[in-house]
Coordinates of C-alpha atoms in Angstrom, one line a residue:
X18 CA 200.2 -86.7 -210.7
X19 CA 197.8 -84.0 -209.9
X20 CA 197.8 -85.0 -206.0
X21 CA 195.5 -88.5 -207.4
X22 CA 196.5 -90.2 -204.1
X23 CA 194.5 -87.2 -202.1
X24 CA 191.8 -87.4 -204.2
X25 CA 191.3 -91.1 -203.5
X26 CA 191.6 -90.7 -199.9
X27 CA 189.0 -88.0 -200.0
X28 CA 186.6 -90.2 -202.1
X29 CA 186.7 -93.3 -199.6
X30 CA 185.6 -90.8 -196.5
X31 CA 182.9 -89.8 -198.5
X32 CA 182.0 -92.8 -199.8
X33 CA 183.0 -96.0 -197.9
X34 CA 180.7 -98.9 -198.9
X35 CA 180.0 -97.6 -202.7
X36 CA 180.8 -99.2 -205.5
X37 CA 184.5 -98.3 -206.5
X38 CA 184.4 -95.4 -209.6
X39 CA 186.9 -93.8 -211.4
X40 CA 188.2 -90.4 -210.0
X41 CA 189.7 -89.7 -213.0
X42 CA 189.3 -87.8 -215.4
X43 CA 186.1 -87.6 -214.1
X44 CA 185.3 -83.5 -213.5
X45 CA 186.4 -82.7 -210.1
X46 CA 186.7 -79.9 -207.3
X47 CA 189.7 -78.2 -206.7
X48 CA 191.9 -75.5 -205.3
X49 CA 193.7 -73.1 -207.3
X50 CA 197.0 -72.2 -205.6
X51 CA 199.9 -69.5 -207.1
X52 CA 202.8 -72.1 -207.2
X53 CA 205.2 -73.7 -209.8
X54 CA 204.5 -76.7 -212.1
X55 CA 207.6 -79.0 -212.4
X56 CA 207.4 -78.3 -216.2
X57 CA 207.6 -75.0 -216.1
X58 CA 210.0 -72.1 -214.6
X59 CA 208.1 -69.3 -214.1
X60 CA 205.0 -69.2 -211.6
X61 CA 201.9 -70.9 -213.1
X62 CA 198.7 -71.8 -211.7
X63 CA 199.1 -75.3 -209.7
X64 CA 195.2 -77.4 -209.0
X65 CA 195.0 -79.6 -206.6
X66 CA 192.0 -81.7 -206.4
X67 CA 190.4 -81.4 -202.9
X68 CA 187.3 -83.6 -203.8
X69 CA 185.8 -85.9 -206.4
X70 CA 182.3 -84.8 -208.1
X71 CA 179.5 -87.3 -208.8
X72 CA 177.7 -86.5 -211.9
X73 CA 177.1 -82.9 -212.3
X74 CA 176.8 -81.4 -208.7
X75 CA 179.0 -79.4 -206.9
X76 CA 180.4 -81.3 -204.1
X77 CA 183.0 -79.3 -201.6
X78 CA 184.5 -79.0 -198.6
X79 CA 183.0 -76.1 -196.5
X80 CA 185.5 -73.3 -196.2
X81 CA 185.1 -71.7 -192.7
X82 CA 183.9 -68.1 -193.6
X83 CA 181.6 -65.4 -192.2
X84 CA 179.2 -65.8 -194.5
X85 CA 177.0 -69.2 -195.1
X86 CA 177.4 -70.3 -198.6
X87 CA 175.4 -73.3 -200.2
X88 CA 177.9 -75.7 -201.7
X89 CA 177.4 -74.7 -205.0
X90 CA 177.8 -70.7 -204.1
X91 CA 180.9 -71.5 -202.2
X92 CA 183.6 -68.8 -203.6
X93 CA 185.6 -70.0 -206.5
X94 CA 183.5 -73.0 -206.6
X95 CA 181.9 -73.0 -210.2
X96 CA 185.3 -71.8 -211.2
X97 CA 187.4 -74.8 -209.7
X98 CA 184.8 -77.7 -210.8
X99 CA 184.2 -76.3 -214.3
X100 CA 187.8 -74.5 -215.4
X101 CA 190.9 -75.4 -213.2
X102 CA 190.6 -78.7 -214.3
X103 CA 191.7 -78.1 -217.6
X104 CA 194.7 -75.8 -217.0
X105 CA 197.5 -76.4 -219.3
X106 CA 195.6 -77.0 -222.4
X107 CA 196.1 -75.5 -225.4
X108 CA 193.2 -73.2 -226.4
X109 CA 192.3 -70.6 -229.2
X110 CA 189.7 -68.6 -227.6
X111 CA 186.5 -68.4 -224.5
X112 CA 183.1 -67.6 -225.1
X113 CA 182.1 -65.6 -222.2
X114 CA 178.6 -64.7 -221.3
X115 CA 178.6 -63.8 -217.7
X116 CA 176.2 -63.7 -214.9
X117 CA 174.2 -60.9 -213.2
X118 CA 175.8 -60.6 -209.5
X119 CA 177.5 -57.9 -210.4
X120 CA 175.1 -55.7 -212.9
X121 CA 175.1 -52.7 -210.1
X122 CA 179.2 -52.3 -210.4
X123 CA 180.5 -51.9 -213.4
X124 CA 183.9 -50.1 -212.3
X125 CA 184.4 -53.3 -210.1
X126 CA 183.4 -55.6 -212.8
X127 CA 186.3 -54.2 -215.4
X128 CA 189.2 -54.2 -212.7
X129 CA 188.2 -57.9 -211.4
X130 CA 187.5 -58.9 -215.8
X131 CA 190.9 -57.4 -216.7
X132 CA 192.4 -59.6 -214.0
X133 CA 190.4 -62.6 -214.9
X134 CA 191.4 -62.7 -218.3
X135 CA 195.3 -62.3 -217.0
X136 CA 194.9 -65.5 -215.3
X137 CA 193.1 -67.1 -218.1
X138 CA 196.5 -66.5 -220.5
X139 CA 198.6 -67.7 -217.5
X140 CA 196.2 -71.1 -217.0
X141 CA 195.8 -72.0 -220.5
X142 CA 198.6 -71.8 -223.9
X143 CA 196.9 -69.5 -226.7
X144 CA 196.9 -71.2 -230.1
X145 CA 198.2 -68.2 -232.0
X146 CA 200.2 -66.3 -228.7
X147 CA 197.2 -64.3 -228.2
X148 CA 193.8 -65.5 -226.4
X149 CA 190.4 -64.8 -228.4
X150 CA 187.5 -64.0 -226.5
X151 CA 184.0 -63.6 -227.5
X152 CA 181.8 -61.8 -225.0
X153 CA 178.0 -61.5 -224.4
X154 CA 176.1 -58.4 -223.6
X155 CA 173.8 -59.0 -220.2
X156 CA 170.1 -59.4 -221.8
X157 CA 167.1 -56.7 -221.2
X158 CA 166.3 -57.7 -217.1
X159 CA 164.6 -55.7 -214.5
X160 CA 167.2 -55.6 -211.8
X161 CA 166.2 -54.2 -208.3
X162 CA 167.9 -51.3 -207.2
X163 CA 168.9 -50.0 -211.2
X164 CA 167.5 -47.3 -212.7
X165 CA 166.4 -47.6 -216.6
X166 CA 170.1 -46.7 -217.3
X167 CA 172.0 -49.3 -214.7
X168 CA 172.0 -52.1 -216.9
X169 CA 172.8 -50.1 -220.3
X170 CA 176.2 -49.0 -218.3
X171 CA 176.8 -52.1 -217.3
X172 CA 176.9 -53.4 -221.2
X173 CA 178.5 -50.2 -221.9
X174 CA 181.2 -51.5 -219.7
X175 CA 181.9 -55.0 -221.6
X176 CA 182.3 -52.8 -225.0
X177 CA 184.9 -50.7 -222.8
X178 CA 186.5 -53.6 -221.3
X179 CA 186.8 -55.5 -224.9
X180 CA 189.4 -52.7 -225.8
X181 CA 191.3 -53.1 -221.9
X182 CA 191.7 -57.2 -221.6
X183 CA 194.9 -58.8 -222.5
X184 CA 192.8 -60.6 -225.5
X185 CA 191.5 -60.2 -229.1
X186 CA 187.9 -59.5 -227.7
X187 CA 184.7 -59.2 -229.5
X188 CA 181.0 -58.0 -227.9
X189 CA 178.3 -59.9 -229.1
X190 CA 174.7 -57.8 -228.5
X191 CA 171.6 -59.4 -227.4
X192 CA 169.3 -57.2 -226.8
X193 CA 166.6 -57.5 -229.5
X194 CA 166.4 -61.1 -228.7
X195 CA 163.2 -62.0 -226.9
X196 CA 163.5 -62.0 -222.8
X197 CA 160.9 -65.0 -222.6
X198 CA 162.2 -67.9 -220.9
X199 CA 161.2 -71.6 -219.9
X200 CA 158.0 -71.4 -217.8
X201 CA 157.9 -73.7 -214.7
X202 CA 155.9 -74.0 -211.9
X203 CA 157.9 -74.1 -209.3
X204 CA 160.8 -71.1 -209.9
X205 CA 161.1 -68.2 -212.2
X206 CA 164.0 -68.4 -214.7
X207 CA 163.6 -65.0 -216.3
X208 CA 167.1 -64.5 -215.6
X209 CA 168.0 -67.1 -218.3
X210 CA 166.4 -66.3 -221.8
X211 CA 166.1 -69.5 -223.5
X212 CA 167.2 -67.5 -227.0
X213 CA 170.4 -68.9 -226.6
X214 CA 171.0 -70.6 -230.4
X215 CA 170.7 -67.2 -232.1
X216 CA 173.7 -66.0 -229.2
X217 CA 175.7 -68.9 -230.1
X218 CA 175.4 -67.9 -233.9
X219 CA 176.2 -64.2 -233.3
X220 CA 179.3 -65.5 -231.1
X221 CA 180.7 -68.1 -234.2
X222 CA 180.4 -65.0 -236.3
X223 CA 182.6 -62.7 -234.0
X224 CA 184.6 -65.6 -233.6
X225 CA 185.5 -66.6 -237.1
X226 CA 186.2 -62.6 -237.4
X227 CA 188.7 -62.5 -234.4
X228 CA 190.5 -65.8 -235.7
X229 CA 190.5 -65.2 -239.7
X230 CA 190.5 -61.5 -240.1
X231 CA 189.7 -60.3 -243.3
X232 CA 186.6 -58.7 -243.9
X233 CA 185.0 -60.8 -241.3
X234 CA 183.2 -58.3 -238.3
X235 CA 185.2 -58.9 -235.3
X236 CA 183.0 -57.3 -233.0
X237 CA 179.0 -56.0 -233.1
X238 CA 178.8 -53.1 -235.3
X239 CA 179.7 -50.1 -233.3
X240 CA 180.0 -46.3 -234.6
X241 CA 184.1 -45.4 -235.3
X242 CA 183.2 -41.5 -235.9
X243 CA 180.8 -38.9 -235.8
X244 CA 180.4 -35.5 -237.8
X245 CA 177.9 -32.7 -237.2
X246 CA 176.4 -31.4 -240.6
X247 CA 174.5 -28.2 -239.4
X248 CA 172.0 -29.3 -236.6
X249 CA 172.2 -32.8 -238.1
X250 CA 175.0 -35.8 -236.7
X251 CA 176.5 -38.1 -238.9
X252 CA 177.4 -41.5 -237.9
X253 CA 179.9 -43.9 -239.5
X254 CA 180.0 -47.6 -238.3
X255 CA 182.6 -50.3 -238.6
X256 CA 183.7 -51.6 -241.7
X257 CA 182.2 -55.1 -241.6
X258 CA 178.6 -53.7 -240.5
X259 CA 178.5 -52.1 -244.0
X260 CA 179.6 -54.4 -246.5
X261 CA 177.5 -56.6 -248.7
X262 CA 173.6 -55.5 -248.3
X263 CA 174.8 -52.9 -245.4
X264 CA 173.5 -51.5 -242.5
X265 CA 169.7 -52.5 -242.4
X266 CA 166.3 -52.4 -240.0
X267 CA 165.0 -55.4 -238.5
X268 CA 162.7 -57.2 -241.1
X269 CA 159.4 -55.5 -241.1
X270 CA 160.3 -52.1 -240.0
X271 CA 160.6 -49.3 -242.1
X272 CA 161.3 -46.9 -239.5
X273 CA 164.8 -46.6 -237.9
X274 CA 164.3 -45.9 -233.9
X275 CA 166.3 -46.0 -230.8
X276 CA 168.2 -42.9 -231.1
X277 CA 168.0 -40.0 -228.9
X278 CA 169.3 -36.4 -229.0
X279 CA 169.9 -33.5 -226.7
X280 CA 171.0 -29.8 -226.9
X281 CA 173.0 -27.8 -224.2
X282 CA 170.2 -28.6 -221.4
X283 CA 171.4 -32.1 -221.5
X284 CA 167.6 -33.8 -221.6
X285 CA 167.8 -36.4 -224.4
X286 CA 164.6 -36.6 -226.3
X287 CA 163.5 -38.8 -229.2
X288 CA 165.1 -38.1 -232.3
X289 CA 164.6 -39.0 -235.9
X290 CA 167.0 -40.7 -238.0
X291 CA 167.8 -42.6 -241.2
X292 CA 170.1 -44.7 -242.9
X293 CA 172.0 -43.1 -245.9
X294 CA 172.7 -45.5 -248.8
X295 CA 173.5 -48.5 -246.2
X296 CA 176.5 -47.1 -244.9
X297 CA 176.2 -44.1 -243.0
X298 CA 173.3 -42.9 -240.2
X299 CA 171.7 -39.4 -240.2
X300 CA 170.2 -38.4 -236.7
X301 CA 168.3 -35.0 -235.7
X302 CA 165.6 -33.3 -234.3
X303 CA 163.8 -30.4 -236.2
X304 CA 163.6 -28.2 -233.0
X305 CA 166.9 -28.6 -232.0
X306 CA 169.6 -26.2 -234.0
X307 CA 172.4 -26.9 -231.7
X308 CA 172.4 -30.6 -231.0
X309 CA 175.0 -31.4 -228.6
X310 CA 175.2 -35.5 -227.8
X311 CA 173.3 -38.6 -228.9
X312 CA 172.6 -42.0 -227.7
X313 CA 171.6 -45.2 -229.5
X314 CA 169.2 -48.0 -227.5
X315 CA 170.8 -46.5 -224.2
X316 CA 168.3 -48.0 -221.5
X317 CA 167.6 -51.0 -220.0
X318 CA 164.6 -51.9 -222.4
X319 CA 165.5 -51.2 -225.7
X320 CA 163.9 -53.5 -228.0
X321 CA 162.2 -50.7 -230.2
X322 CA 166.1 -49.8 -231.3
X323 CA 166.1 -51.7 -234.9
X324 CA 169.5 -50.9 -236.5
X325 CA 171.6 -54.3 -237.5
X326 CA 174.5 -54.7 -239.5
X327 CA 174.9 -56.7 -242.9
X328 CA 176.0 -59.8 -240.5
X329 CA 172.7 -59.7 -238.9
X330 CA 173.8 -58.2 -235.2
X331 CA 172.2 -55.5 -233.4
X332 CA 174.3 -52.3 -233.7
X333 CA 176.1 -52.1 -230.6
X334 CA 174.2 -49.5 -228.0
X335 CA 176.3 -46.5 -227.0
X336 CA 176.1 -42.7 -226.0
X337 CA 178.5 -39.9 -227.1
X338 CA 179.3 -39.0 -223.8
X339 CA 179.5 -39.4 -220.1
X340 CA 178.3 -36.0 -219.1
X341 CA 175.5 -35.6 -216.5
X342 CA 172.3 -36.0 -218.7
X343 CA 168.6 -36.7 -218.1
X344 CA 168.3 -39.8 -220.7
X345 CA 165.2 -40.7 -222.3
X346 CA 163.4 -43.4 -220.3
X347 CA 161.6 -46.1 -222.7
X348 CA 158.1 -45.4 -224.1
X349 CA 157.4 -48.2 -226.6
X350 CA 153.5 -47.4 -226.5
X351 CA 154.1 -44.2 -227.7
X352 CA 154.4 -45.3 -232.0
X353 CA 151.2 -47.7 -231.7
X354 CA 153.0 -50.2 -233.5
X355 CA 151.9 -53.0 -231.1
X356 CA 150.2 -54.0 -228.8
X357 CA 151.7 -55.8 -226.5
X358 CA 155.4 -56.3 -225.2
X359 CA 157.4 -58.2 -222.8
X360 CA 157.1 -56.4 -219.2
X361 CA 157.6 -56.5 -215.6
X362 CA 154.4 -55.4 -213.8
X363 CA 156.3 -55.9 -210.6
X364 CA 160.0 -56.2 -209.8
X365 CA 160.6 -59.5 -208.5
X366 CA 161.1 -60.1 -204.7
X367 CA 164.7 -59.8 -204.2
X368 CA 165.6 -61.0 -207.8
X369 CA 164.2 -64.4 -206.0
X370 CA 163.7 -67.5 -208.6
X371 CA 160.3 -68.5 -205.9
X372 CA 158.5 -65.2 -206.6
X373 CA 154.8 -65.5 -207.0
X374 CA 153.7 -66.2 -210.4
X375 CA 151.1 -63.6 -210.6
X376 CA 154.4 -61.0 -210.4
X377 CA 156.4 -63.0 -213.1
X378 CA 157.4 -61.0 -216.6
X379 CA 155.7 -61.8 -219.7
X380 CA 154.0 -60.7 -222.7
X381 CA 151.9 -58.2 -221.6
X382 CA 149.8 -55.5 -222.8
X383 CA 150.9 -51.9 -223.6
X384 CA 147.7 -50.4 -224.5
X385 CA 144.2 -51.7 -222.4
X386 CA 140.3 -50.5 -222.5
X387 CA 139.9 -49.8 -219.3
X388 CA 135.9 -48.6 -219.6
X389 CA 133.6 -48.9 -222.3
X390 CA 133.1 -51.6 -224.6
X391 CA 135.1 -52.2 -227.3
X392 CA 138.4 -54.1 -229.5
X393 CA 141.9 -53.3 -230.1
X394 CA 144.1 -54.8 -233.1
X395 CA 146.6 -53.5 -235.4
X396 CA 145.9 -52.5 -238.8
X397 CA 147.1 -53.8 -241.9
X398 CA 147.2 -50.3 -243.9
X399 CA 149.8 -48.4 -241.7
X400 CA 149.8 -44.4 -241.9
X401 CA 152.1 -43.5 -239.2
X402 CA 155.2 -43.9 -237.0
X403 CA 156.2 -47.5 -237.4
X404 CA 155.5 -51.0 -239.2
X405 CA 151.5 -50.8 -237.6
X406 CA 148.7 -48.5 -236.6
X407 CA 146.3 -49.3 -233.6
X408 CA 142.6 -49.4 -234.7
X409 CA 139.7 -49.2 -232.0
X410 CA 136.4 -50.2 -233.0
X411 CA 133.8 -49.7 -230.2
X412 CA 130.0 -49.8 -229.2
X413 CA 127.7 -48.2 -227.1
X414 CA 129.9 -45.6 -226.7
X415 CA 126.9 -43.3 -226.4
X416 CA 125.9 -45.1 -223.4
X417 CA 129.3 -45.8 -221.6
X418 CA 132.3 -44.0 -223.5
X419 CA 134.9 -46.3 -223.9
X420 CA 138.7 -45.3 -222.0
X421 CA 141.9 -46.3 -223.4
X422 CA 145.2 -46.1 -221.3
X423 CA 148.8 -46.7 -222.2
X424 CA 150.3 -49.2 -219.8
X425 CA 152.8 -46.9 -218.1
X426 CA 152.8 -48.4 -214.7
X427 CA 155.2 -51.6 -215.3
X428 CA 157.7 -51.8 -213.4
X429 CA 160.0 -52.2 -216.5
X430 CA 158.4 -48.5 -217.8
X431 CA 160.3 -47.3 -214.4
X432 CA 157.5 -45.2 -213.5
X433 CA 156.5 -42.0 -213.0
X434 CA 157.1 -40.8 -216.5
X435 CA 158.9 -37.4 -216.7
X436 CA 157.3 -35.1 -219.4
X437 CA 158.7 -31.8 -217.9
X438 CA 160.8 -31.5 -220.8
X439 CA 158.2 -31.0 -223.3
X440 CA 156.0 -28.4 -224.0
X441 CA 152.6 -30.5 -224.4
X442 CA 151.4 -34.1 -225.7
X443 CA 150.2 -35.2 -228.9
X444 CA 147.7 -37.7 -230.8
X445 CA 147.7 -38.2 -234.5
X446 CA 145.1 -40.2 -235.2
X447 CA 142.7 -41.5 -238.7
X448 CA 139.0 -41.2 -238.7
X449 CA 138.0 -44.3 -240.7
X450 CA 134.3 -43.9 -240.3
X451 CA 133.7 -40.0 -241.1
X452 CA 131.9 -39.6 -237.9
X453 CA 132.6 -36.8 -235.8
X454 CA 133.5 -37.1 -232.2
X455 CA 135.3 -36.0 -229.2
X456 CA 138.4 -37.2 -227.5
X457 CA 139.4 -36.2 -223.7
X458 CA 143.1 -36.5 -222.5
X459 CA 143.1 -38.0 -218.6
X460 CA 146.2 -37.8 -216.8
X461 CA 147.1 -38.2 -213.1
X462 CA 150.2 -37.8 -211.4
X463 CA 152.3 -39.4 -208.3
X464 CA 149.9 -37.2 -205.8
X465 CA 146.9 -38.6 -206.9
X466 CA 146.2 -34.9 -208.7
X467 CA 143.8 -35.9 -211.9
X468 CA 143.3 -33.9 -215.1
X469 CA 140.3 -34.1 -217.6
X470 CA 141.0 -32.1 -220.6
X471 CA 137.9 -30.4 -222.5
X472 CA 136.8 -33.3 -225.1
X473 CA 138.6 -32.0 -228.3
X474 CA 137.0 -32.3 -231.7
X475 CA 137.8 -35.1 -234.6
X476 CA 136.9 -34.0 -237.7
X477 CA 134.8 -35.9 -240.1
X478 CA 137.5 -36.5 -242.6
X479 CA 139.7 -39.4 -244.0
X480 CA 143.1 -37.9 -242.8
X481 CA 145.3 -37.7 -240.2
X482 CA 144.3 -35.5 -238.2
X483 CA 146.6 -34.1 -235.0
X484 CA 145.3 -33.3 -231.5
X485 CA 147.2 -30.7 -229.0
X486 CA 147.3 -30.4 -225.3
X487 CA 149.6 -27.6 -224.4
X488 CA 151.7 -27.7 -221.3
X489 CA 150.2 -24.7 -219.7
X490 CA 146.9 -26.3 -219.7
X491 CA 147.7 -29.7 -218.4
X492 CA 147.2 -29.1 -214.7
X493 CA 149.3 -31.5 -212.9
X494 CA 153.1 -32.6 -211.9
X495 CA 154.4 -33.7 -215.8
X496 CA 157.2 -34.8 -213.9
X497 CA 155.4 -37.8 -212.1
X498 CA 152.9 -38.9 -214.3
X499 CA 151.5 -42.2 -213.6
X500 CA 148.4 -42.3 -216.0
X501 CA 147.9 -41.6 -219.3
X502 CA 144.6 -42.3 -221.3
X503 CA 142.1 -40.9 -224.1
X504 CA 138.6 -41.3 -223.3
X505 CA 136.3 -41.1 -226.8
X506 CA 133.0 -39.8 -226.9
X507 CA 130.9 -40.5 -230.2
X508 CA 126.9 -39.6 -230.2
X509 CA 126.4 -42.3 -232.7
X510 CA 127.4 -45.2 -230.6
X511 CA 129.5 -47.0 -232.9
X512 CA 132.3 -46.6 -235.2
X513 CA 136.4 -46.8 -235.0
X514 CA 139.5 -44.7 -234.5
X515 CA 143.0 -45.2 -235.7
X516 CA 145.8 -44.1 -233.3
X517 CA 149.0 -43.9 -235.3
X518 CA 151.0 -41.8 -232.7
X519 CA 151.3 -40.4 -229.3
X520 CA 153.9 -37.4 -229.6
X521 CA 155.8 -35.0 -227.0
X522 CA 156.6 -31.9 -228.5
X523 CA 160.0 -30.3 -227.8
X524 CA 160.7 -26.6 -227.8
X525 CA 164.2 -25.3 -226.4
X526 CA 164.5 -23.1 -224.1
X527 CA 165.0 -19.5 -224.8
X528 CA 168.0 -17.7 -223.2

């Protein structure tokens, strides 16, 4: 009888003199013990109520522990409150969107998750004999103590777990969704972005595929085979991802992004990529003749990755191997196709909900005019590598030259920048007003060393031009760059300039 007498007596002790309310079937706190149910021969969980719940709060007898927990944070409190009352029910599947407390411990989480799914199989009666499990990856977030690839490693573990747990499991990717959260005056909810409806839609697609089968997707699109063709990688993805309309880019994009590639030195650099006939992906770098490995969207913040399956679900982030490597940190600003992005200027103190509002993440500039007078906006006529270009309109440049800074110091950019693998810095631009002008490259490293290049000439010509600054002339520590900016000098005073792309050329080291 589920020990209703104990519950009623506990309720009487707590609410003596209150109005009489039924204890069942209201949600209740329970203790999950290893025992035997009278209707089962094999050992199975037994649910014993410990206290009753009013409304949606979690009220629990405090268990003597060395660590002091709030009632809602008592070990197993939420599980006992929300899950255990349904033990013994017949279910078809479970939607799983885990918390973030174990983001720094993927190996531990994998072991614990397998045991949890084992317990789910014991607690419930799967309709078709095997539980269906739909798992959501963690969304982008700046976790204290994790580097640019810590969250990527955790999400990679979740993809691996879907092949290891005793269930028909599928994974949902969410890295493309906005990290924006509900703005409240008294706490920061950045850990809980409000883009939940789309996550639910994707979970429903995967759940249908796991249950119905046929040609429906049973997980986010993921690579199933890779082949070297000369200096290029050819990638095949899971069949449901290429059905119908096939592989596609994010709406409005024309260039496939998010891939990086490496040679024998194991330093990953941005790669070129192309979708072939909607069914395969070709990845390469013009200067790498012998590519050894590649990654896709492998970083905590990978919003520029834009490859989707036919069902509208983003392709699973992945890396080809686990060899020790230097992975490519996010540099979204370099393509000059957006002015703002969702960033963290500073880490939230101890991931506290009550951090100062000025430190909260949000939409912030990727490029900023830090000196002089001017205005930045996106062009409608695209000239370069992306869906837009940045146009600088300036005035009084003869008196106070404008300076445009790439915002590389935000915490979510994981400063300082390590550009030591590259042979220099290139700026591709367009001079629409046919006025001769010059540009200086401004750099600073973590030691406070400042570098200002000699002025480089911008020709009076309406065509793309590329200015190059070789590494041998950049007299700073290129492995610890904290500032990257350009100063425009125009004797005419007023004019405009279109920034198309900041590129970092790479040349393999000669043996």
